[in-house]
Short mmCIF file of C-alpha atoms and ligand atoms in Angstrom, two decimals:
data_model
loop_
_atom_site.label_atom_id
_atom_site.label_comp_id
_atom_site.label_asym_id
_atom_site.label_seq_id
_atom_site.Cartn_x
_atom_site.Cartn_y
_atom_site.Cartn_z
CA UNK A 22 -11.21 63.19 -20.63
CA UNK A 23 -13.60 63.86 -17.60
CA UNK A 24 -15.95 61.27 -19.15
CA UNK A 25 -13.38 58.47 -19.28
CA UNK A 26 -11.93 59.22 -15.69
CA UNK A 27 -15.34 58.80 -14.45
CA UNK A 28 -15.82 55.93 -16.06
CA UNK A 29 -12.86 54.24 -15.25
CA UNK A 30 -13.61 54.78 -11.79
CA UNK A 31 -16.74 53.62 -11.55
CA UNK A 32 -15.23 50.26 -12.96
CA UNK A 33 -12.72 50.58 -10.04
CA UNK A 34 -16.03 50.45 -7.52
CA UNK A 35 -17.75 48.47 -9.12
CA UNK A 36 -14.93 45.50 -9.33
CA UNK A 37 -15.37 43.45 -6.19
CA UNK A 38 -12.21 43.42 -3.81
CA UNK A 39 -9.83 40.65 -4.94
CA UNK A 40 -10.01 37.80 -2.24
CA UNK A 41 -5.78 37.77 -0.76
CA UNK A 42 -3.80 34.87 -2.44
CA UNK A 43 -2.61 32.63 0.31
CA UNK A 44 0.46 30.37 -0.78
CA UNK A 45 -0.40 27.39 -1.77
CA UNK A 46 0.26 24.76 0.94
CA UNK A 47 3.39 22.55 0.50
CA UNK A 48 3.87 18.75 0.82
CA UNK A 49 7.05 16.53 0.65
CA UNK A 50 6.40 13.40 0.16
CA UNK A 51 8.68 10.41 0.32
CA UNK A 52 7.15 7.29 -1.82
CA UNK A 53 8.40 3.59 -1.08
CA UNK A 54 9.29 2.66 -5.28
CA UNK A 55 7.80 1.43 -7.89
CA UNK A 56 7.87 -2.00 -6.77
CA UNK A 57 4.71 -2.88 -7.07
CA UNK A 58 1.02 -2.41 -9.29
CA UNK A 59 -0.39 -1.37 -6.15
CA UNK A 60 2.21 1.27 -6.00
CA UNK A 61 2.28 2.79 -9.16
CA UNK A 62 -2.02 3.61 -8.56
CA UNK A 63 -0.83 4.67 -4.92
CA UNK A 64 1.65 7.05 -6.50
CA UNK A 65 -0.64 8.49 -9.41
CA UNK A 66 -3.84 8.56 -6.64
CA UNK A 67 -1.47 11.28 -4.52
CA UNK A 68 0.08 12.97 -7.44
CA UNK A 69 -3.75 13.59 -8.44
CA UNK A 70 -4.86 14.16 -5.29
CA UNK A 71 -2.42 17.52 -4.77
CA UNK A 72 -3.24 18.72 -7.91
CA UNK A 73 -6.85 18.60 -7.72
CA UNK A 74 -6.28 19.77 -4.06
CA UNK A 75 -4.17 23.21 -5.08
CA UNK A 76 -1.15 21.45 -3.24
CA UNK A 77 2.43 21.65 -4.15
CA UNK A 78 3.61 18.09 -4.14
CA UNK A 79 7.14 17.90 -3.69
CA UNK A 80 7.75 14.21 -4.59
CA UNK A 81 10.59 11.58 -3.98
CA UNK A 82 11.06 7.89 -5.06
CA UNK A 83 13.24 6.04 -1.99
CA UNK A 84 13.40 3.42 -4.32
CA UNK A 85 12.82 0.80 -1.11
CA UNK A 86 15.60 2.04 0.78
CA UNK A 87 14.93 3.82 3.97
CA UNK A 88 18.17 5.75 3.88
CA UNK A 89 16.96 7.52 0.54
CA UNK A 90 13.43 8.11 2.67
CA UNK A 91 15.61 9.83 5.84
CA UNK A 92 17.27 12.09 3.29
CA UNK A 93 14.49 12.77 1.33
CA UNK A 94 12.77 13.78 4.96
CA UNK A 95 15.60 16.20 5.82
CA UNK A 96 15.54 17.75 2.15
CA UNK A 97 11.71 18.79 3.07
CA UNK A 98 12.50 19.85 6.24
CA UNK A 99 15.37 22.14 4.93
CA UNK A 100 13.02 23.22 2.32
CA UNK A 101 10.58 24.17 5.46
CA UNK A 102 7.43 22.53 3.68
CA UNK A 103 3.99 22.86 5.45
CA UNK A 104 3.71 19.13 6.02
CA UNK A 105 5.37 15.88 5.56
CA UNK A 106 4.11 12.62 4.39
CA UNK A 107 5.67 9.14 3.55
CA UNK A 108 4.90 5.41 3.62
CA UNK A 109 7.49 4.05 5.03
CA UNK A 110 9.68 1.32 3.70
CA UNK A 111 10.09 -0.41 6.90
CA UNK A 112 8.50 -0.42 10.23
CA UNK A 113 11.88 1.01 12.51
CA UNK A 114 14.18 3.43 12.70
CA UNK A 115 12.38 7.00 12.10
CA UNK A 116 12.58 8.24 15.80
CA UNK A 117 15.86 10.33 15.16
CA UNK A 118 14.44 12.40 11.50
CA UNK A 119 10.89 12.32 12.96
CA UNK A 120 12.35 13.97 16.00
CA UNK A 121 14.17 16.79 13.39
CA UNK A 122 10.64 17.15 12.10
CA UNK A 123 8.90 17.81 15.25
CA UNK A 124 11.82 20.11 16.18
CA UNK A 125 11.39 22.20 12.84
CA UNK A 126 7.60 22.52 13.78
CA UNK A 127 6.40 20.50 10.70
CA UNK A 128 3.85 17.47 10.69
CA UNK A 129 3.97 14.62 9.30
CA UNK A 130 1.70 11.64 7.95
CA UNK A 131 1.97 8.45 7.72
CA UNK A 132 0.44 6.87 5.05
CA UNK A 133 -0.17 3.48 3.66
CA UNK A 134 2.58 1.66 6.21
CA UNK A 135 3.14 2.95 9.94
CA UNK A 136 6.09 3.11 12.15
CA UNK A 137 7.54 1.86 15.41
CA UNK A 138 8.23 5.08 17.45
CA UNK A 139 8.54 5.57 21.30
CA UNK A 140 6.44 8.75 20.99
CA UNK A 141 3.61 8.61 18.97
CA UNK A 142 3.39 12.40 19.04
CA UNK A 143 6.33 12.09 16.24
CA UNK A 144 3.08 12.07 14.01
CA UNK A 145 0.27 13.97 13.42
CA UNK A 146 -2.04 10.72 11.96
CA UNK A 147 -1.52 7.34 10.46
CA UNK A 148 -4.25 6.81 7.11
CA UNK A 149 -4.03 3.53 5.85
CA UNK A 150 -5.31 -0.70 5.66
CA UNK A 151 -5.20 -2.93 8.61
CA UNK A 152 -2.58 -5.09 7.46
CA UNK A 153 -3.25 -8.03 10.29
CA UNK A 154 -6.66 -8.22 9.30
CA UNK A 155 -6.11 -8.56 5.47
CA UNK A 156 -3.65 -11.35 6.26
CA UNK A 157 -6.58 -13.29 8.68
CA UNK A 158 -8.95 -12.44 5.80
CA UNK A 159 -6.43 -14.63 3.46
CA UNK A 160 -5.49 -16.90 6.48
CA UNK A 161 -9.78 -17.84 6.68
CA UNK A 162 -9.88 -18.61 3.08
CA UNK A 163 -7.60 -20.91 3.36
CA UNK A 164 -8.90 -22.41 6.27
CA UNK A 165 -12.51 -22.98 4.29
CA UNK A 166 -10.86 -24.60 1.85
CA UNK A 167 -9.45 -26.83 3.96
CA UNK A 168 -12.44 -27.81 5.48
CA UNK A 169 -13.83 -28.54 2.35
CA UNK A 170 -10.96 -30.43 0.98
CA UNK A 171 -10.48 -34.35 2.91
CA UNK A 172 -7.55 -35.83 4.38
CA UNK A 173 -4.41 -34.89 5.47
CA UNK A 174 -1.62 -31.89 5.44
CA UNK A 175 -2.08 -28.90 3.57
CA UNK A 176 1.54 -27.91 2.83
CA UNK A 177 1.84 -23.72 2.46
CA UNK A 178 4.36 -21.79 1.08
CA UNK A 179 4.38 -18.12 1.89
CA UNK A 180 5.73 -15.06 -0.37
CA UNK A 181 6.76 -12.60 2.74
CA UNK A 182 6.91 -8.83 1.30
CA UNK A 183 9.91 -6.25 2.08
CA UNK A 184 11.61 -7.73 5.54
CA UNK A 185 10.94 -5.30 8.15
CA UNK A 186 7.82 -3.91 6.46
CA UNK A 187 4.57 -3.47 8.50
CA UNK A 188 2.40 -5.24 5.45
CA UNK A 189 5.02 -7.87 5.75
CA UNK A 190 4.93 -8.14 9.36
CA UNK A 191 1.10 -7.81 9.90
CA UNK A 192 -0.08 -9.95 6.95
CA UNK A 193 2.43 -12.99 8.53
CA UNK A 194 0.77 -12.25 11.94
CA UNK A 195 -3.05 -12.48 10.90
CA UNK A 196 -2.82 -15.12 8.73
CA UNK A 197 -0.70 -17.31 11.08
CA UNK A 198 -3.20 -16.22 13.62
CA UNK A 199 -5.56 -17.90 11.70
CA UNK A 200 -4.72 -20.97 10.34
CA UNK A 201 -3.40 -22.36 13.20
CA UNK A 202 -6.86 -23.14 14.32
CA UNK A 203 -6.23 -26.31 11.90
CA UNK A 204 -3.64 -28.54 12.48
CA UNK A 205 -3.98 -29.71 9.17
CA UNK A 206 -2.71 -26.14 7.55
CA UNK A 207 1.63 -26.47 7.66
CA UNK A 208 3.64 -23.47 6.67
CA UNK A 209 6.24 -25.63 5.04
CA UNK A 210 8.38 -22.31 3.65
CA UNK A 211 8.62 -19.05 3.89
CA UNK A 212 11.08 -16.34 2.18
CA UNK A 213 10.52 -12.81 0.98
CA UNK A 214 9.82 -11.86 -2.48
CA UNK A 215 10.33 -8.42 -1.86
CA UNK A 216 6.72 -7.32 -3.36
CA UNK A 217 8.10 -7.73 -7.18
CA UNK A 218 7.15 -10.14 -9.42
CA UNK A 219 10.88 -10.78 -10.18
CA UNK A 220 11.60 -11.93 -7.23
CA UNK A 221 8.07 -13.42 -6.90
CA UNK A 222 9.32 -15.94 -9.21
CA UNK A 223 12.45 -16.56 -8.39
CA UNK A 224 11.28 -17.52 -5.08
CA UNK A 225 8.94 -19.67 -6.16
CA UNK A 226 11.37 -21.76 -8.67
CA UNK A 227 13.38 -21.92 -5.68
CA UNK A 228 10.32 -23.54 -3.92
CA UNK A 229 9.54 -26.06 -6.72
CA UNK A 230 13.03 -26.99 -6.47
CA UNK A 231 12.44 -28.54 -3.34
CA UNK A 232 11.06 -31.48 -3.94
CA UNK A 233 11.00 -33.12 -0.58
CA UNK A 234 6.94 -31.71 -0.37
CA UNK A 235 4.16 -31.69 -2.04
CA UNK A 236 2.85 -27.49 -2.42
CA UNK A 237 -0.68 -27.01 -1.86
CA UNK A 238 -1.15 -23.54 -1.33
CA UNK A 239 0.32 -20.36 -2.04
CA UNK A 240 -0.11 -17.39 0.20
CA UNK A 241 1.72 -14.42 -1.50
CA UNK A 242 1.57 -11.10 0.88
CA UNK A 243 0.88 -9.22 -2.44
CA UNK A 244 -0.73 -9.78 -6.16
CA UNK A 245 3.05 -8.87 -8.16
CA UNK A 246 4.43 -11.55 -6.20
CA UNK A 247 1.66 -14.11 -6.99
CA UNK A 248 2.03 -13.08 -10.59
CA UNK A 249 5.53 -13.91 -10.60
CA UNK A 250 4.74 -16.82 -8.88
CA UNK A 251 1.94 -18.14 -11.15
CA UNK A 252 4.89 -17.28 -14.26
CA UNK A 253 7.51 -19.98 -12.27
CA UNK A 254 4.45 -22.90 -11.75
CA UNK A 255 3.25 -22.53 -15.08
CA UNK A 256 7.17 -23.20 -16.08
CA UNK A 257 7.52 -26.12 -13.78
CA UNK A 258 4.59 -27.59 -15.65
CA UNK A 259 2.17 -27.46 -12.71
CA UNK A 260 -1.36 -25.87 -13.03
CA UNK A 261 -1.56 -22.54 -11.33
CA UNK A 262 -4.93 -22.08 -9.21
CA UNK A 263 -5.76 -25.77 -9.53
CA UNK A 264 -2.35 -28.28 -9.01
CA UNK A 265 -1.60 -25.32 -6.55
CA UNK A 266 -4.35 -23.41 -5.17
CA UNK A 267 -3.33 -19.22 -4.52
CA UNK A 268 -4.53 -16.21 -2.09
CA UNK A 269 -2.96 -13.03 -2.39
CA UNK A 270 -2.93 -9.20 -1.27
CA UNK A 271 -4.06 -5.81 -3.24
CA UNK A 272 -7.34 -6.53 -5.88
CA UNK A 273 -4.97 -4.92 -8.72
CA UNK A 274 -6.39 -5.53 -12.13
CA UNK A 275 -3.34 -7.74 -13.16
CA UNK A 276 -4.68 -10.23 -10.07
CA UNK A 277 -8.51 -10.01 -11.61
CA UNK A 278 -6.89 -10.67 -14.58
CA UNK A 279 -5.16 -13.80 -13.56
CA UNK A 280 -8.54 -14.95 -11.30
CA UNK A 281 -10.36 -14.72 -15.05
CA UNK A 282 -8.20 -16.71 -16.02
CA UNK A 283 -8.39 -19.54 -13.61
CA UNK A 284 -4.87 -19.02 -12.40
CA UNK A 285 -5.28 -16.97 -9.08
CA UNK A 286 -8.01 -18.00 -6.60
CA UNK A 287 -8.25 -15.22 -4.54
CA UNK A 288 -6.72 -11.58 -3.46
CA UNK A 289 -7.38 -9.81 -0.64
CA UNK A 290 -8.48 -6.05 -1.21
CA UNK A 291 -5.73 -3.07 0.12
CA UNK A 292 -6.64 0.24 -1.20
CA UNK A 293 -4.21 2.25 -2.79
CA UNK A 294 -6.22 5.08 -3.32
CA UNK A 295 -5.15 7.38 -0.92
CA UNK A 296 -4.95 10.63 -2.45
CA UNK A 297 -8.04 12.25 -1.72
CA UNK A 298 -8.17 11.37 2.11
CA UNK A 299 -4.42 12.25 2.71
CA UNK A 300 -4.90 15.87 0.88
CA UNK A 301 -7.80 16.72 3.26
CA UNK A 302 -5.94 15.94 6.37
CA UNK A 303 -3.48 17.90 5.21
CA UNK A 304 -5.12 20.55 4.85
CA UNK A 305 -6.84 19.88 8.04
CA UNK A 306 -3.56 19.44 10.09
CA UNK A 307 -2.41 22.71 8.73
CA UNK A 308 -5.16 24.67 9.92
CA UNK A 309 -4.88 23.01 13.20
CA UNK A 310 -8.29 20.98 12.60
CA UNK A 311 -8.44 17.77 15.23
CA UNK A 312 -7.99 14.62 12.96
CA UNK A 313 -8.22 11.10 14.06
CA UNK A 314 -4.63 9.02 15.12
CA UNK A 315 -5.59 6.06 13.13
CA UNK A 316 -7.89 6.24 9.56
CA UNK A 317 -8.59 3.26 8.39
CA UNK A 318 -9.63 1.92 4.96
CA UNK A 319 -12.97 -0.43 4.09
CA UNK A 320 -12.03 -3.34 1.67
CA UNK A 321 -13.03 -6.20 0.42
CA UNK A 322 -12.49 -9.99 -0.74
CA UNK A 323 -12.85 -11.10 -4.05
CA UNK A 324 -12.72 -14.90 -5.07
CA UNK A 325 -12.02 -15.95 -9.11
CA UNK A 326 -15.64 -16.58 -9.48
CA UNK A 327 -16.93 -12.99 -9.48
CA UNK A 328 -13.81 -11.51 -11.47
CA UNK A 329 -14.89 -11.49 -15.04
CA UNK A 330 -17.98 -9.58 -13.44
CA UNK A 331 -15.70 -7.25 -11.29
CA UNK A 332 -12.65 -6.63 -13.53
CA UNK A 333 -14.24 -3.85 -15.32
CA UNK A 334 -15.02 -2.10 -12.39
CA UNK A 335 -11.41 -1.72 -10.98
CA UNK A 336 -9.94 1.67 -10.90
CA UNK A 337 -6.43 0.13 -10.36
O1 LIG B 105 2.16 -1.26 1.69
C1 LIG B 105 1.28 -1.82 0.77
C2 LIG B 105 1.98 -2.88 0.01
O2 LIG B 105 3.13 -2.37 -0.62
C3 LIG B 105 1.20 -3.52 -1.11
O3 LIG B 105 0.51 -4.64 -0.74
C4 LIG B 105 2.28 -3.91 -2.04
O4 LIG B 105 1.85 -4.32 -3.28
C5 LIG B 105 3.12 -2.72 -1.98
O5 LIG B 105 4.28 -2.76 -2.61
#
């Protein structure tokens, strides 16, 4: 008996002390939909992310309406999570919950789309693309191709995203920026396809319809859209890519897919793989680490030639 309580607690010293278990930190997070290809690897890249990270994701589909985003806010902030984070549908009307948030002593992150607040101290840190330049980066393609292309008007149609959305906003911004260096380039019309491929399309028919102009160009403000859009010219009997050339947003695999196939000339790289970087600040913002205001993303351009070469090299 003596032996084994000796032994026993000798095992007891030996046995280093147990490290304390802190709580594992908790996020809400309020996603846009499911609206989009980009979206769906945006969602899985944070969903990932926490787990990989030891974070309890608390996780809420707004389904592209901002009043299901301002509930899903107060629900976290009820809940008294660590942190908050949410790409925001549209670009206005967060002061009020923000404010709620700041009051309840609980961060928040913006990521992928930003906001239009009177106080920027409403948020902690904004990760995500610079949406202007990925619209000039479209907006300069075009305007090479023009230069390359003789005689007159270049007649544009433009797939606008969600109405009110920064990507929507910015990408209109740069690439009008741009083109209007040549007088040639025309945006002839101009409607929102809401990022789906659905409505893509049924934008687009509505375009063809028209037949008072001659389309030259598509610029879509994301690849679904374009997709849709390449479905509805390949219906009217035109040539997608060639009778009508098209530049769009994202570098999903869908768009490499179509560029392989001749039918999209262009997309415009936005990174939806966010995960990683927004788990770290979190964890950085909870331990009261400095983090930068403004994180931005590096991406890149990709034109139908080098497709077949990249396409099996995309991670989304
Ligand atoms: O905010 C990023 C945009 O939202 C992507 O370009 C689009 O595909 C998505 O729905």
């Amino acid at each position: 008996m003596k032996i084994l309580r000796r032994s026993l607690l000798a095992a007891a010293l030996l046995t280093p002390a147990l490290p304390a278990f802190a709580a594992p930190l908790v996020m809400g997070f309020s996603q846009v939909g499911a609206e989009s290809e980009w979206r769906t690897a945006n969602t899985a890249s944070v969903k990932a992310a926490a787990k990989e990270a030891g974070i309890t994701l608390k996780f809420a589909d707004a389904q592209q309406k901002q009043e299901n985003q301002v509930k899903a806010i107060r629900s976290y902030i009820a809940q008294k999570v660590d942190v908050i984070a949410f790409s925001p549908v549209v670009e206005s009307g967060w002061d009020t919950v923000l404010k709620e948030a700041k009051a309840a002593g609980i961060p928040v992150i913006l990521t992928d789309r930003s906001v239009k607040v009177a106080d920027p101290s409403l948020y902690a840190t904004f990760i995500g693309s610079d949406f202007v330049e990925e619209g000039r980066k479209a907006g300069r393609w075009v305007v090479e191709r023009a230069a390359k292309a003789p005689g007159g008007a270049l007649n544009i149609v433009e797939l606008q995203g969600t109405v009110g959305s920064a990507p929507a906003i910015d990408r209109k911004k740069g690439f009008e920026e741009v083109i209007k260096a040549n007088a040639k380039l025309q945006i002839i019309r101009s409607q929102s396809g809401e990022f789906t491929r659905a409505k893509g399309k049924e934008v687009m028919e509505s375009f063809l319809k028209q037949r008072d102009k001659k389309i030259d160009v598509l610029f879509a403000h994301n690849d679904d859209m374009a997709i849709g859009a390449i479905q509805a010219i390949e219906e009217a009997g035109l040539k997608p890519g060639q009778d009508i050339a098209i530049v769009s947003i994202d570098g999903v695999r869908g768009a490499f897919e179509a560029m392989k196939a001749g039918k999209l000339n262009v997309t415009v790289e936005c990174n939806p793989l966010l995960g990683p970087q927004l788990m770290q600040l979190a964890k950085d913002i909870v331990a009261k680490k400095p983090v930068d205001k403004r994180i931005t993303v590096t991406e890149s351009v990709y034109t139908a030639d080098v497709a077949a070469k990249e396409l099996p090299n995309r991670k989304y």
